[in-house]
Amino acid sequence: MAGEPDPDEEATSNVSASTEKQLPPPAVLEIEPVYEALGHSRRRYLCYTLLEDTEWSLTDLATKIAAWENDVSEHEVTENQRDRVYVSLYHAHVPKLVDESVITFDEATETITTAEHAEQVMTALEGLGASLDANQETHARSEMDE
Amino acid sequence: MSKRTDDGIMNGDGSTSTDTHWSQLAQRHYEPNGQGELTTALVFAIAEAKGVSPPEVKSPPVYESVDIPAIEDAFFGPDLAGDSRQGVGTVEFQYTNYLVKVRSDGWIQVYEPTEADLS
């Protein structure tokens, strides 16, 4: 009879306080492009190279990735090594990243350029730095800071 | 003669979808645990069939014709326990005017329609 509904009131006020918390803007919560873009080592490497420069020719990218995968310098990459990477970029990874709006691809010049979702992908990648060759990351960062 | 440029066709029974006769032009073995990707092996096989170098195989990207990661998962990917899947079968699809078969044992075969059967 004399019971004051204190606990209930407390609970109610907690709930309302938590719902008043500010949610991050929707764009930040849109992480699907990040997962999709970073789900393969060649796409991660491609996104790393975008930290260095926002525009690349497909052949240059293929040469860079082949050098990294085969642990040789870029001028030591064989035609076969480059071709293998080139076709996987052209037929799988580049169209995938175009679908996720991370890059655009100009078919006539075979040039890759960053697109609207590139920034969040590269931000996530920088946070995950350890998953790739550390030298490459250092290299990418040093050229970006200049 | 009609030139078919359909998107991927998948037949569970391993047969081709029309009465067209096909002759094999190239085949290549894909090593699931090797360094290469299924897409790469496939494009190299198509290049051999066309008689060009692999980078000359251009539009459309294979990505737009068939879901390669789905084939990799179904035939060559690990199951939930981390063992390899024992999937048995063949996926067929058309890439430009070629018929491409990817078998669960890793063999990729590329065919072209033979024109003798225009009955």
PDB file of C-alpha atoms in Angstrom:
ATOM      1  CA  MET A   1       0.000   0.000   0.000  1.00  0.00           C
ATOM      2  CA  ALA A   2       2.708   2.394   0.999  1.00  0.00           C
ATOM      3  CA  GLY A   3       5.006   0.991  -1.670  1.00  0.00           C
ATOM      4  CA  GLU A   4       6.610   3.759  -3.611  1.00  0.00           C
ATOM      5  CA  PRO A   5       7.343   2.668  -7.202  1.00  0.00           C
ATOM      6  CA  ASP A   6      10.915   3.858  -6.976  1.00  0.00           C
ATOM      7  CA  PRO A   7      12.594   0.902  -8.747  1.00  0.00           C
ATOM      8  CA  ASP A   8      10.211   1.169 -11.676  1.00  0.00           C
ATOM      9  CA  GLU A   9      10.783   4.867 -12.032  1.00  0.00           C
ATOM     10  CA  GLU A  10      14.495   4.342 -11.911  1.00  0.00           C
ATOM     11  CA  ALA A  11      14.318   1.696 -14.593  1.00  0.00           C
ATOM     12  CA  THR A  12      12.157   3.886 -16.805  1.00  0.00           C
ATOM     13  CA  SER A  13      14.482   6.839 -16.521  1.00  0.00           C
ATOM     14  CA  ASN A  14      17.487   4.660 -17.407  1.00  0.00           C
ATOM     15  CA  VAL A  15      15.800   3.455 -20.529  1.00  0.00           C
ATOM     16  CA  SER A  16      14.928   6.943 -21.675  1.00  0.00           C
ATOM     17  CA  ALA A  17      18.446   8.136 -20.929  1.00  0.00           C
ATOM     18  CA  SER A  18      19.988   5.432 -23.090  1.00  0.00           C
ATOM     19  CA  THR A  19      17.696   6.089 -26.036  1.00  0.00           C
ATOM     20  CA  GLU A  20      18.694   9.741 -25.916  1.00  0.00           C
ATOM     21  CA  LYS A  21      22.288   8.780 -26.607  1.00  0.00           C
ATOM     22  CA  GLN A  22      23.428  10.018 -29.960  1.00  0.00           C
ATOM     23  CA  LEU A  23      23.813   7.377 -32.659  1.00  0.00           C
ATOM     24  CA  PRO A  24      26.668   7.729 -35.131  1.00  0.00           C
ATOM     25  CA  PRO A  25      25.673   9.074 -38.522  1.00  0.00           C
ATOM     26  CA  PRO A  26      24.368   6.333 -40.868  1.00  0.00           C
ATOM     27  CA  ALA A  27      27.354   6.644 -43.210  1.00  0.00           C
ATOM     28  CA  VAL A  28      29.708   5.482 -40.454  1.00  0.00           C
ATOM     29  CA  LEU A  29      27.557   2.423 -39.780  1.00  0.00           C
ATOM     30  CA  GLU A  30      27.681   1.461 -43.447  1.00  0.00           C
ATOM     31  CA  ILE A  31      30.584  -0.979 -43.191  1.00  0.00           C
ATOM     32  CA  GLU A  32      29.545  -3.507 -45.827  1.00  0.00           C
ATOM     33  CA  PRO A  33      31.850  -1.947 -48.463  1.00  0.00           C
ATOM     34  CA  VAL A  34      34.714  -2.249 -45.994  1.00  0.00           C
ATOM     35  CA  TYR A  35      34.190  -5.980 -45.408  1.00  0.00           C
ATOM     36  CA  GLU A  36      33.618  -6.667 -49.091  1.00  0.00           C
ATOM     37  CA  ALA A  37      36.622  -4.638 -50.213  1.00  0.00           C
ATOM     38  CA  LEU A  38      39.034  -6.123 -47.697  1.00  0.00           C
ATOM     39  CA  GLY A  39      37.929  -9.754 -48.027  1.00  0.00           C
ATOM     40  CA  HIS A  40      40.808 -10.752 -50.305  1.00  0.00           C
ATOM     41  CA  SER A  41      44.546 -10.142 -50.036  1.00  0.00           C
ATOM     42  CA  ARG A  42      44.831  -8.709 -53.556  1.00  0.00           C
ATOM     43  CA  ARG A  43      42.052  -6.210 -52.853  1.00  0.00           C
ATOM     44  CA  ARG A  44      43.693  -5.228 -49.561  1.00  0.00           C
ATOM     45  CA  TYR A  45      46.953  -4.633 -51.381  1.00  0.00           C
ATOM     46  CA  LEU A  46      45.205  -2.668 -54.111  1.00  0.00           C
ATOM     47  CA  CYS A  47      43.596  -0.438 -51.464  1.00  0.00           C
ATOM     48  CA  TYR A  48      46.997   0.032 -49.818  1.00  0.00           C
ATOM     49  CA  THR A  49      48.424   1.335 -53.041  1.00  0.00           C
ATOM     50  CA  LEU A  50      45.588   3.874 -53.133  1.00  0.00           C
ATOM     51  CA  LEU A  51      47.098   5.397 -49.981  1.00  0.00           C
ATOM     52  CA  GLU A  52      50.190   6.112 -52.042  1.00  0.00           C
ATOM     53  CA  ASP A  53      48.427   7.592 -55.029  1.00  0.00           C
ATOM     54  CA  THR A  54      44.725   7.931 -55.873  1.00  0.00           C
ATOM     55  CA  GLU A  55      45.214   6.997 -59.530  1.00  0.00           C
ATOM     56  CA  TRP A  56      46.901   3.927 -61.034  1.00  0.00           C
ATOM     57  CA  SER A  57      47.177   2.147 -64.335  1.00  0.00           C
ATOM     58  CA  LEU A  58      46.071  -1.478 -64.132  1.00  0.00           C
ATOM     59  CA  THR A  59      49.419  -2.696 -65.501  1.00  0.00           C
ATOM     60  CA  ASP A  60      51.393  -0.772 -62.860  1.00  0.00           C
ATOM     61  CA  LEU A  61      49.141  -2.154 -60.130  1.00  0.00           C
ATOM     62  CA  ALA A  62      49.528  -5.705 -61.415  1.00  0.00           C
ATOM     63  CA  THR A  63      53.314  -5.313 -61.489  1.00  0.00           C
ATOM     64  CA  LYS A  64      53.370  -3.975 -57.911  1.00  0.00           C
ATOM     65  CA  ILE A  65      51.147  -6.747 -56.556  1.00  0.00           C
ATOM     66  CA  ALA A  66      53.101  -9.449 -58.416  1.00  0.00           C
ATOM     67  CA  ALA A  67      56.364  -8.091 -56.968  1.00  0.00           C
ATOM     68  CA  TRP A  68      54.897  -8.177 -53.475  1.00  0.00           C
ATOM     69  CA  GLU A  69      53.438 -11.685 -53.828  1.00  0.00           C
ATOM     70  CA  ASN A  70      56.602 -13.160 -55.310  1.00  0.00           C
ATOM     71  CA  ASP A  71      58.890 -11.211 -53.022  1.00  0.00           C
ATOM     72  CA  VAL A  72      60.956  -9.693 -55.822  1.00  0.00           C
ATOM     73  CA  SER A  73      61.542  -6.128 -56.961  1.00  0.00           C
ATOM     74  CA  GLU A  74      59.218  -4.684 -59.588  1.00  0.00           C
ATOM     75  CA  HIS A  75      61.723  -4.924 -62.453  1.00  0.00           C
ATOM     76  CA  GLU A  76      62.273  -8.621 -61.656  1.00  0.00           C
ATOM     77  CA  VAL A  77      58.603  -9.509 -62.152  1.00  0.00           C
ATOM     78  CA  THR A  78      58.155 -11.918 -65.075  1.00  0.00           C
ATOM     79  CA  GLU A  79      55.520 -11.425 -67.738  1.00  0.00           C
ATOM     80  CA  ASN A  80      53.692 -14.552 -66.542  1.00  0.00           C
ATOM     81  CA  GLN A  81      53.639 -13.342 -62.918  1.00  0.00           C
ATOM     82  CA  ARG A  82      52.273  -9.969 -63.992  1.00  0.00           C
ATOM     83  CA  ASP A  83      49.709 -11.486 -66.360  1.00  0.00           C
ATOM     84  CA  ARG A  84      48.339 -13.769 -63.646  1.00  0.00           C
ATOM     85  CA  VAL A  85      47.715 -10.826 -61.323  1.00  0.00           C
ATOM     86  CA  TYR A  86      46.490  -8.592 -64.146  1.00  0.00           C
ATOM     87  CA  VAL A  87      43.714 -10.993 -65.212  1.00  0.00           C
ATOM     88  CA  SER A  88      42.550 -11.571 -61.643  1.00  0.00           C
ATOM     89  CA  LEU A  89      42.363  -7.800 -61.108  1.00  0.00           C
ATOM     90  CA  TYR A  90      40.615  -7.205 -64.424  1.00  0.00           C
ATOM     91  CA  HIS A  91      38.121 -10.074 -64.189  1.00  0.00           C
ATOM     92  CA  ALA A  92      37.455 -10.256 -60.425  1.00  0.00           C
ATOM     93  CA  HIS A  93      38.830  -7.666 -58.016  1.00  0.00           C
ATOM     94  CA  VAL A  94      38.502  -4.419 -59.955  1.00  0.00           C
ATOM     95  CA  PRO A  95      34.818  -4.983 -60.884  1.00  0.00           C
ATOM     96  CA  LYS A  96      34.164  -6.017 -57.277  1.00  0.00           C
ATOM     97  CA  LEU A  97      35.654  -2.769 -55.947  1.00  0.00           C
ATOM     98  CA  VAL A  98      33.753  -0.787 -58.584  1.00  0.00           C
ATOM     99  CA  ASP A  99      30.536  -2.472 -57.353  1.00  0.00           C
ATOM    100  CA  GLU A 100      31.356  -1.363 -53.816  1.00  0.00           C
ATOM    101  CA  SER A 101      32.081   2.212 -54.996  1.00  0.00           C
ATOM    102  CA  VAL A 102      35.624   2.024 -53.661  1.00  0.00           C
ATOM    103  CA  ILE A 103      37.164   2.766 -57.063  1.00  0.00           C
ATOM    104  CA  THR A 104      36.162   3.747 -60.568  1.00  0.00           C
ATOM    105  CA  PHE A 105      37.703   2.059 -63.591  1.00  0.00           C
ATOM    106  CA  ASP A 106      38.154   3.714 -66.961  1.00  0.00           C
ATOM    107  CA  GLU A 107      38.087   0.846 -69.456  1.00  0.00           C
ATOM    108  CA  ALA A 108      39.565   2.858 -72.314  1.00  0.00           C
ATOM    109  CA  THR A 109      42.698   3.918 -70.422  1.00  0.00           C
ATOM    110  CA  GLU A 110      42.578   1.032 -67.888  1.00  0.00           C
ATOM    111  CA  THR A 111      43.010   3.526 -65.082  1.00  0.00           C
ATOM    112  CA  ILE A 112      41.814   3.077 -61.495  1.00  0.00           C
ATOM    113  CA  THR A 113      40.783   6.072 -59.403  1.00  0.00           C
ATOM    114  CA  THR A 114      39.439   6.299 -55.840  1.00  0.00           C
ATOM    115  CA  ALA A 115      35.657   6.655 -55.439  1.00  0.00           C
ATOM    116  CA  GLU A 116      33.273   7.634 -52.642  1.00  0.00           C
ATOM    117  CA  HIS A 117      33.811   4.631 -50.340  1.00  0.00           C
ATOM    118  CA  ALA A 118      37.600   4.626 -50.657  1.00  0.00           C
ATOM    119  CA  GLU A 119      38.175   6.768 -47.584  1.00  0.00           C
ATOM    120  CA  GLN A 120      36.398   4.512 -45.086  1.00  0.00           C
ATOM    121  CA  VAL A 121      38.067   1.427 -46.567  1.00  0.00           C
ATOM    122  CA  MET A 122      41.523   2.983 -46.338  1.00  0.00           C
ATOM    123  CA  THR A 123      40.837   4.162 -42.787  1.00  0.00           C
ATOM    124  CA  ALA A 124      39.878   0.618 -41.771  1.00  0.00           C
ATOM    125  CA  LEU A 125      42.931  -0.746 -43.556  1.00  0.00           C
ATOM    126  CA  GLU A 126      45.276   1.566 -41.696  1.00  0.00           C
ATOM    127  CA  GLY A 127      43.822   0.285 -38.447  1.00  0.00           C
ATOM    128  CA  LEU A 128      44.489  -3.289 -39.557  1.00  0.00           C
ATOM    129  CA  GLY A 129      48.036  -2.504 -40.746  1.00  0.00           C
ATOM    130  CA  ALA A 130      49.577  -5.617 -39.210  1.00  0.00           C
ATOM    131  CA  SER A 131      47.788  -7.961 -41.605  1.00  0.00           C
ATOM    132  CA  LEU A 132      49.976  -6.888 -44.491  1.00  0.00           C
ATOM    133  CA  ASP A 133      53.680  -6.591 -45.104  1.00  0.00           C
ATOM    134  CA  ALA A 134      54.867  -3.966 -42.627  1.00  0.00           C
ATOM    135  CA  ASN A 135      57.482  -2.576 -45.010  1.00  0.00           C
ATOM    136  CA  GLN A 136      54.844  -1.906 -47.581  1.00  0.00           C
ATOM    137  CA  GLU A 137      52.733  -0.018 -45.088  1.00  0.00           C
ATOM    138  CA  THR A 138      55.701   2.071 -43.994  1.00  0.00           C
ATOM    139  CA  HIS A 139      56.477   2.719 -47.616  1.00  0.00           C
ATOM    140  CA  ALA A 140      52.888   3.725 -48.353  1.00  0.00           C
ATOM    141  CA  ARG A 141      52.762   6.044 -45.353  1.00  0.00           C
ATOM    142  CA  SER A 142      56.099   7.731 -45.973  1.00  0.00           C
ATOM    143  CA  GLU A 143      55.178   8.617 -49.530  1.00  0.00           C
ATOM    144  CA  MET A 144      51.799   9.907 -48.404  1.00  0.00           C
ATOM    145  CA  ASP A 145      53.323  12.186 -45.758  1.00  0.00           C
ATOM    146  CA  GLU A 146      55.606  13.927 -48.195  1.00  0.00           C
TER     147      GLU A 146
ATOM    148  CA  MET B   1      23.434 -18.387 -86.511  1.00  0.00           C
ATOM    149  CA  SER B   2      22.551 -16.690 -83.298  1.00  0.00           C
ATOM    150  CA  LYS B   3      25.336 -15.541 -81.052  1.00  0.00           C
ATOM    151  CA  ARG B   4      24.443 -16.173 -77.455  1.00  0.00           C
ATOM    152  CA  THR B   5      25.747 -13.860 -74.796  1.00  0.00           C
ATOM    153  CA  ASP B   6      23.663 -15.090 -71.868  1.00  0.00           C
ATOM    154  CA  ASP B   7      24.680 -14.705 -68.292  1.00  0.00           C
ATOM    155  CA  GLY B   8      25.762 -17.825 -66.474  1.00  0.00           C
ATOM    156  CA  ILE B   9      23.806 -21.019 -66.862  1.00  0.00           C
ATOM    157  CA  MET B  10      24.032 -23.679 -64.201  1.00  0.00           C
ATOM    158  CA  ASN B  11      22.775 -27.185 -64.835  1.00  0.00           C
ATOM    159  CA  GLY B  12      22.690 -29.655 -62.010  1.00  0.00           C
ATOM    160  CA  ASP B  13      22.675 -32.664 -64.276  1.00  0.00           C
ATOM    161  CA  GLY B  14      25.865 -31.744 -66.098  1.00  0.00           C
ATOM    162  CA  SER B  15      24.256 -31.527 -69.520  1.00  0.00           C
ATOM    163  CA  THR B  16      24.336 -28.565 -71.811  1.00  0.00           C
ATOM    164  CA  SER B  17      21.159 -26.579 -72.139  1.00  0.00           C
ATOM    165  CA  THR B  18      20.580 -26.757 -75.873  1.00  0.00           C
ATOM    166  CA  ASP B  19      20.966 -29.193 -78.740  1.00  0.00           C
ATOM    167  CA  THR B  20      24.100 -27.376 -79.856  1.00  0.00           C
ATOM    168  CA  HIS B  21      27.130 -29.575 -80.285  1.00  0.00           C
ATOM    169  CA  TRP B  22      30.262 -28.389 -78.598  1.00  0.00           C
ATOM    170  CA  SER B  23      33.887 -29.138 -79.251  1.00  0.00           C
ATOM    171  CA  GLN B  24      36.544 -28.711 -76.626  1.00  0.00           C
ATOM    172  CA  LEU B  25      39.215 -26.110 -77.335  1.00  0.00           C
ATOM    173  CA  ALA B  26      41.190 -25.948 -74.125  1.00  0.00           C
ATOM    174  CA  GLN B  27      41.424 -27.358 -70.667  1.00  0.00           C
ATOM    175  CA  ARG B  28      43.363 -26.388 -67.592  1.00  0.00           C
ATOM    176  CA  HIS B  29      43.654 -27.717 -64.081  1.00  0.00           C
ATOM    177  CA  TYR B  30      42.986 -25.425 -61.159  1.00  0.00           C
ATOM    178  CA  GLU B  31      44.859 -26.168 -57.926  1.00  0.00           C
ATOM    179  CA  PRO B  32      42.627 -25.005 -55.076  1.00  0.00           C
ATOM    180  CA  ASN B  33      45.482 -24.926 -52.589  1.00  0.00           C
ATOM    181  CA  GLY B  34      47.963 -23.349 -54.954  1.00  0.00           C
ATOM    182  CA  GLN B  35      48.799 -19.667 -55.186  1.00  0.00           C
ATOM    183  CA  GLY B  36      46.574 -18.893 -58.157  1.00  0.00           C
ATOM    184  CA  GLU B  37      42.923 -17.974 -58.234  1.00  0.00           C
ATOM    185  CA  LEU B  38      40.101 -19.775 -60.020  1.00  0.00           C
ATOM    186  CA  THR B  39      39.400 -16.617 -62.039  1.00  0.00           C
ATOM    187  CA  THR B  40      42.999 -16.607 -63.284  1.00  0.00           C
ATOM    188  CA  ALA B  41      42.964 -20.276 -64.297  1.00  0.00           C
ATOM    189  CA  LEU B  42      39.670 -19.723 -66.082  1.00  0.00           C
ATOM    190  CA  VAL B  43      40.877 -16.692 -68.049  1.00  0.00           C
ATOM    191  CA  PHE B  44      44.065 -18.531 -69.034  1.00  0.00           C
ATOM    192  CA  ALA B  45      41.924 -21.398 -70.364  1.00  0.00           C
ATOM    193  CA  ILE B  46      39.698 -18.983 -72.297  1.00  0.00           C
ATOM    194  CA  ALA B  47      42.789 -17.252 -73.697  1.00  0.00           C
ATOM    195  CA  GLU B  48      44.122 -20.595 -74.929  1.00  0.00           C
ATOM    196  CA  ALA B  49      40.772 -21.317 -76.571  1.00  0.00           C
ATOM    197  CA  LYS B  50      40.795 -17.921 -78.292  1.00  0.00           C
ATOM    198  CA  GLY B  51      44.454 -18.187 -79.239  1.00  0.00           C
ATOM    199  CA  VAL B  52      45.395 -14.915 -77.525  1.00  0.00           C
ATOM    200  CA  SER B  53      47.507 -13.969 -74.522  1.00  0.00           C
ATOM    201  CA  PRO B  54      45.575 -13.899 -71.210  1.00  0.00           C
ATOM    202  CA  PRO B  55      45.566 -10.085 -70.779  1.00  0.00           C
ATOM    203  CA  GLU B  56      43.909  -9.819 -74.203  1.00  0.00           C
ATOM    204  CA  VAL B  57      40.777 -11.513 -72.852  1.00  0.00           C
ATOM    205  CA  LYS B  58      38.774  -8.365 -72.087  1.00  0.00           C
ATOM    206  CA  SER B  59      35.116  -7.483 -71.955  1.00  0.00           C
ATOM    207  CA  PRO B  60      33.057  -8.619 -70.357  1.00  0.00           C
ATOM    208  CA  PRO B  61      34.857  -9.276 -67.081  1.00  0.00           C
ATOM    209  CA  VAL B  62      34.221 -12.855 -65.912  1.00  0.00           C
ATOM    210  CA  TYR B  63      32.862 -11.193 -62.751  1.00  0.00           C
ATOM    211  CA  GLU B  64      29.819 -10.106 -64.753  1.00  0.00           C
ATOM    212  CA  SER B  65      29.165 -13.553 -66.233  1.00  0.00           C
ATOM    213  CA  VAL B  66      29.374 -15.864 -63.258  1.00  0.00           C
ATOM    214  CA  ASP B  67      29.846 -15.781 -59.484  1.00  0.00           C
ATOM    215  CA  ILE B  68      33.345 -17.274 -59.203  1.00  0.00           C
ATOM    216  CA  PRO B  69      33.630 -16.951 -55.388  1.00  0.00           C
ATOM    217  CA  ALA B  70      30.422 -19.030 -55.119  1.00  0.00           C
ATOM    218  CA  ILE B  71      32.011 -21.834 -57.190  1.00  0.00           C
ATOM    219  CA  GLU B  72      35.185 -21.617 -55.102  1.00  0.00           C
ATOM    220  CA  ASP B  73      33.127 -21.961 -51.925  1.00  0.00           C
ATOM    221  CA  ALA B  74      30.932 -24.770 -53.226  1.00  0.00           C
ATOM    222  CA  PHE B  75      33.661 -26.951 -54.727  1.00  0.00           C
ATOM    223  CA  PHE B  76      36.944 -25.915 -53.192  1.00  0.00           C
ATOM    224  CA  GLY B  77      36.233 -24.039 -49.967  1.00  0.00           C
ATOM    225  CA  PRO B  78      36.505 -25.450 -46.451  1.00  0.00           C
ATOM    226  CA  ASP B  79      33.389 -26.737 -44.680  1.00  0.00           C
ATOM    227  CA  LEU B  80      32.449 -25.524 -41.197  1.00  0.00           C
ATOM    228  CA  ALA B  81      34.894 -27.942 -39.578  1.00  0.00           C
ATOM    229  CA  GLY B  82      37.713 -26.624 -41.771  1.00  0.00           C
ATOM    230  CA  ASP B  83      37.974 -29.778 -43.871  1.00  0.00           C
ATOM    231  CA  SER B  84      37.701 -29.590 -47.627  1.00  0.00           C
ATOM    232  CA  ARG B  85      34.249 -29.995 -49.069  1.00  0.00           C
ATOM    233  CA  GLN B  86      33.449 -33.185 -50.913  1.00  0.00           C
ATOM    234  CA  GLY B  87      31.215 -31.446 -53.426  1.00  0.00           C
ATOM    235  CA  VAL B  88      30.887 -33.359 -56.681  1.00  0.00           C
ATOM    236  CA  GLY B  89      29.580 -31.773 -59.828  1.00  0.00           C
ATOM    237  CA  THR B  90      30.104 -29.424 -62.707  1.00  0.00           C
ATOM    238  CA  VAL B  91      29.155 -25.791 -63.164  1.00  0.00           C
ATOM    239  CA  GLU B  92      28.561 -24.653 -66.730  1.00  0.00           C
ATOM    240  CA  PHE B  93      28.179 -21.151 -67.998  1.00  0.00           C
ATOM    241  CA  GLN B  94      28.601 -19.244 -71.207  1.00  0.00           C
ATOM    242  CA  TYR B  95      31.264 -16.623 -71.600  1.00  0.00           C
ATOM    243  CA  THR B  96      30.655 -14.740 -74.845  1.00  0.00           C
ATOM    244  CA  ASN B  97      30.159 -17.599 -77.326  1.00  0.00           C
ATOM    245  CA  TYR B  98      32.151 -20.163 -75.361  1.00  0.00           C
ATOM    246  CA  LEU B  99      30.790 -22.812 -73.048  1.00  0.00           C
ATOM    247  CA  VAL B 100      32.889 -23.120 -69.905  1.00  0.00           C
ATOM    248  CA  LYS B 101      32.728 -26.061 -67.503  1.00  0.00           C
ATOM    249  CA  VAL B 102      34.287 -26.025 -64.077  1.00  0.00           C
ATOM    250  CA  ARG B 103      34.450 -29.457 -62.453  1.00  0.00           C
ATOM    251  CA  SER B 104      34.746 -30.108 -58.765  1.00  0.00           C
ATOM    252  CA  ASP B 105      37.994 -32.027 -59.400  1.00  0.00           C
ATOM    253  CA  GLY B 106      39.532 -28.742 -60.577  1.00  0.00           C
ATOM    254  CA  TRP B 107      39.399 -29.270 -64.345  1.00  0.00           C
ATOM    255  CA  ILE B 108      38.255 -26.301 -66.399  1.00  0.00           C
ATOM    256  CA  GLN B 109      37.148 -26.971 -69.975  1.00  0.00           C
ATOM    257  CA  VAL B 110      36.328 -24.462 -72.688  1.00  0.00           C
ATOM    258  CA  TYR B 111      34.141 -25.384 -75.672  1.00  0.00           C
ATOM    259  CA  GLU B 112      32.944 -23.652 -78.797  1.00  0.00           C
ATOM    260  CA  PRO B 113      29.760 -24.501 -80.676  1.00  0.00           C
ATOM    261  CA  THR B 114      30.317 -26.607 -83.776  1.00  0.00           C
ATOM    262  CA  GLU B 115      28.512 -25.276 -86.795  1.00  0.00           C
ATOM    263  CA  ALA B 116      27.930 -28.633 -88.437  1.00  0.00           C
ATOM    264  CA  ASP B 117      24.632 -29.111 -86.640  1.00  0.00           C
ATOM    265  CA  LEU B 118      22.500 -26.281 -87.958  1.00  0.00           C
ATOM    266  CA  SER B 119      19.603 -28.611 -88.741  1.00  0.00           C
TER     267      SER B 119
END
